[in-house]
Every structure is written in structure tokens, then in C-alpha cells.
XYZ file of C-alpha atoms in Angstrom:
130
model
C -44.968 27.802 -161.080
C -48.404 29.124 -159.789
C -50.376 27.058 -162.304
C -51.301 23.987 -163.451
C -49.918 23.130 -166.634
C -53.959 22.201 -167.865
C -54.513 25.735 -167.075
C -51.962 27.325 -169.109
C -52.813 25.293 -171.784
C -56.767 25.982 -171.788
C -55.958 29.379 -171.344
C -53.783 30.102 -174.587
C -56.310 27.310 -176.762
C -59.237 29.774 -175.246
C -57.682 32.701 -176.523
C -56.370 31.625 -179.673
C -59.970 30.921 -181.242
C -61.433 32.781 -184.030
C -57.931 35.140 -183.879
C -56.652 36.510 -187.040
C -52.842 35.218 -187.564
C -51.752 38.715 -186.244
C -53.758 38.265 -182.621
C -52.474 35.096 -182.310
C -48.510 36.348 -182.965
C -49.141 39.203 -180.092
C -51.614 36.572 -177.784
C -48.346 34.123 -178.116
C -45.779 36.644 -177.033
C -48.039 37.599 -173.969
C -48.456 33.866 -173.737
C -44.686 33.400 -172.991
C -44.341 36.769 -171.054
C -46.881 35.502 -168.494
C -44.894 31.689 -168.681
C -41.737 34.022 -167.913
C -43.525 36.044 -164.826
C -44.476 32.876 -163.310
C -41.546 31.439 -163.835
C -42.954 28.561 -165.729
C -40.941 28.860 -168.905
C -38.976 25.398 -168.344
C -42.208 23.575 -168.567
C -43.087 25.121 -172.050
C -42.004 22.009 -173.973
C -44.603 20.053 -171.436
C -46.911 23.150 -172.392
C -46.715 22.605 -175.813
C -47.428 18.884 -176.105
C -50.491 19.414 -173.975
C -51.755 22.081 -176.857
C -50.714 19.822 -179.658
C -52.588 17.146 -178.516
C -56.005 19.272 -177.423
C -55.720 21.040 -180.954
C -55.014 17.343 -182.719
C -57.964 16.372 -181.035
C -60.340 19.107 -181.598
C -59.286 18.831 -185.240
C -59.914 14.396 -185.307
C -56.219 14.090 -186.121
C -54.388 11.799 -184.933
C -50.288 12.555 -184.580
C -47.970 9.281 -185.491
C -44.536 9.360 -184.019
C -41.929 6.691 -185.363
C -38.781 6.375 -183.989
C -36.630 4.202 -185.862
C -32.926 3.095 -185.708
C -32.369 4.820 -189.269
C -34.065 6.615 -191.553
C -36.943 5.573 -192.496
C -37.530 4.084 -195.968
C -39.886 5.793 -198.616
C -41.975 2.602 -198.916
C -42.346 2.280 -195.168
C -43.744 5.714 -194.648
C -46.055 5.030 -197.663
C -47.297 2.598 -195.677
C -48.179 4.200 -192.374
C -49.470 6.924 -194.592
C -51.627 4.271 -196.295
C -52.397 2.737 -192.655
C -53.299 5.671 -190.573
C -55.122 7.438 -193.391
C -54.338 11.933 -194.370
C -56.056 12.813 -191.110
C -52.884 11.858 -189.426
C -50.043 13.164 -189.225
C -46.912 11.572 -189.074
C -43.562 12.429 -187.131
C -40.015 10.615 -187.768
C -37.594 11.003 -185.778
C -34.007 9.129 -185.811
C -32.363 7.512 -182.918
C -29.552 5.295 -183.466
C -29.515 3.848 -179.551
C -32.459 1.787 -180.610
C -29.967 -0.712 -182.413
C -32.512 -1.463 -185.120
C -36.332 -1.613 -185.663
C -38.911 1.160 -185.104
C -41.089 2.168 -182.099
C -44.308 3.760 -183.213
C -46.716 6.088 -180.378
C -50.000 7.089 -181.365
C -51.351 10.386 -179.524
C -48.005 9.464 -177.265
C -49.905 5.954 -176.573
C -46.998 3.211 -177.590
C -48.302 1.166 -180.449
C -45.826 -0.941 -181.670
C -41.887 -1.431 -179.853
C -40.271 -3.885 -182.739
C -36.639 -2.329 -181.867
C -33.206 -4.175 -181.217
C -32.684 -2.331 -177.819
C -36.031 -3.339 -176.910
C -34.849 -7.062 -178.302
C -31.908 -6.876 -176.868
C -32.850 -5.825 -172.872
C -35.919 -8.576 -172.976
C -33.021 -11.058 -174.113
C -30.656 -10.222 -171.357
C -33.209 -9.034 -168.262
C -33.228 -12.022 -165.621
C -35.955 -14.154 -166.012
C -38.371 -14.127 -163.213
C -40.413 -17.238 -164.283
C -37.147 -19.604 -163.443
């Protein structure tokens, strides 16, 4: 990779602006044909997190992320919904290793960690104030 992954991601937010939906399609598939030359393409999911966030941020979104043991219940989205306001938006993801609970990241900043593995390793790490 000859690039810096800030570069990339400037680059393709630069060009994107004020395209019709057409121009962005064609600037995209250059987009990945250069990632491809350079043999960057392995860092395109690094890429693309970097470009969520800039356009989340030039927008004043925020993006939730909650990770909880199971899926998540109506009512609880309701409230996040309710919590974080519509300029948000809100990502669920399941992941069953977490035992129980929910971890929730704001602009990939960790907000809350209120899951059983997290429980669970604080229970059984040794204690260094023995």
C-alpha cells in the first residue's frame, strides 16, 4: 500500500461531492480499481469505516452500535431511539460469546459494556489490589 488510509478516504469523500448517483457508481468502481493497483484492497473494510464516520460527521449524525448477547427487544431499541434522538442511527448486531447483556459504541467510542463476558472476566481476572 502506497497510501495512507486518510488519503484514500479524503480522496473518494472529495470526489463524491455534488455527483449525480451515476458519477458516483463509475467514481466508486475507479475507486476500487485504484485500491486494486495499489494493492490496498484488504484494507477496504478499514477504508470504509473511515468514510462512514467523516460522512456521519459532516452530516451531525451520530452512528449507535449495540452488540448484545440476543436480539434485541422492540422496547429496548425504542429506547435508544428515544435516547439518542432520529439524527442517529442505530446498528444491532448479535453475538452470542458475550454471554448476556449489551455493549453499546458511539462513533466506535465504547459507551456502555453491561455484558456477562465482560462480568464474567472482571470476576475471574486476578486481583491486583490483594
Amino acid at each position: 500500500m502506497t497510501r495512507s488510509l486518510r488519503i484514500y478516504r479524503e480522496a473518494y469523500l472529495k470526489a463524491l461531492e455534488n455527483k449525480s448517483p451515476a458519477d458516483q457508481k463509475r467514481i466508486t468502481a475507479r475507486f476500487l480499481s485504484r485500491l486494486v493497483r495499489d494493492r490496498a484492497l484488504s484494507k477496504i473494510g478499514q477504508i470504509e469505516k473511515g468514510i462512514r464516520r467523516a460522512h456521519m460527521k459532516n452530516s451531525g449524525r451520530s452512528e449507535i452500535a449495540v452488540e448484545s448477547a440476543a436480539q434485541l427487544d422492540p422496547k429496548y431499541r425504542g429506547e435508544l431511539e428515544r435516547m439518542f434522538g432520529t439524527r442517529a442511527l442505530i446498528r444491532e448486531t448479535v453475538n452470542p460469546d458475550l454471554v448476556a447483556g449489551a455493549r453499546i459504541l458511539v462513533d466506535d467510542e465504547l459507551l456502555i459494556n453491561a455484558t456477562g463476558k465482560r462480568f464474567l472476566n472482571d470476576m475471574f481476572a486476578p486481583s491486583h489490589h490483594l
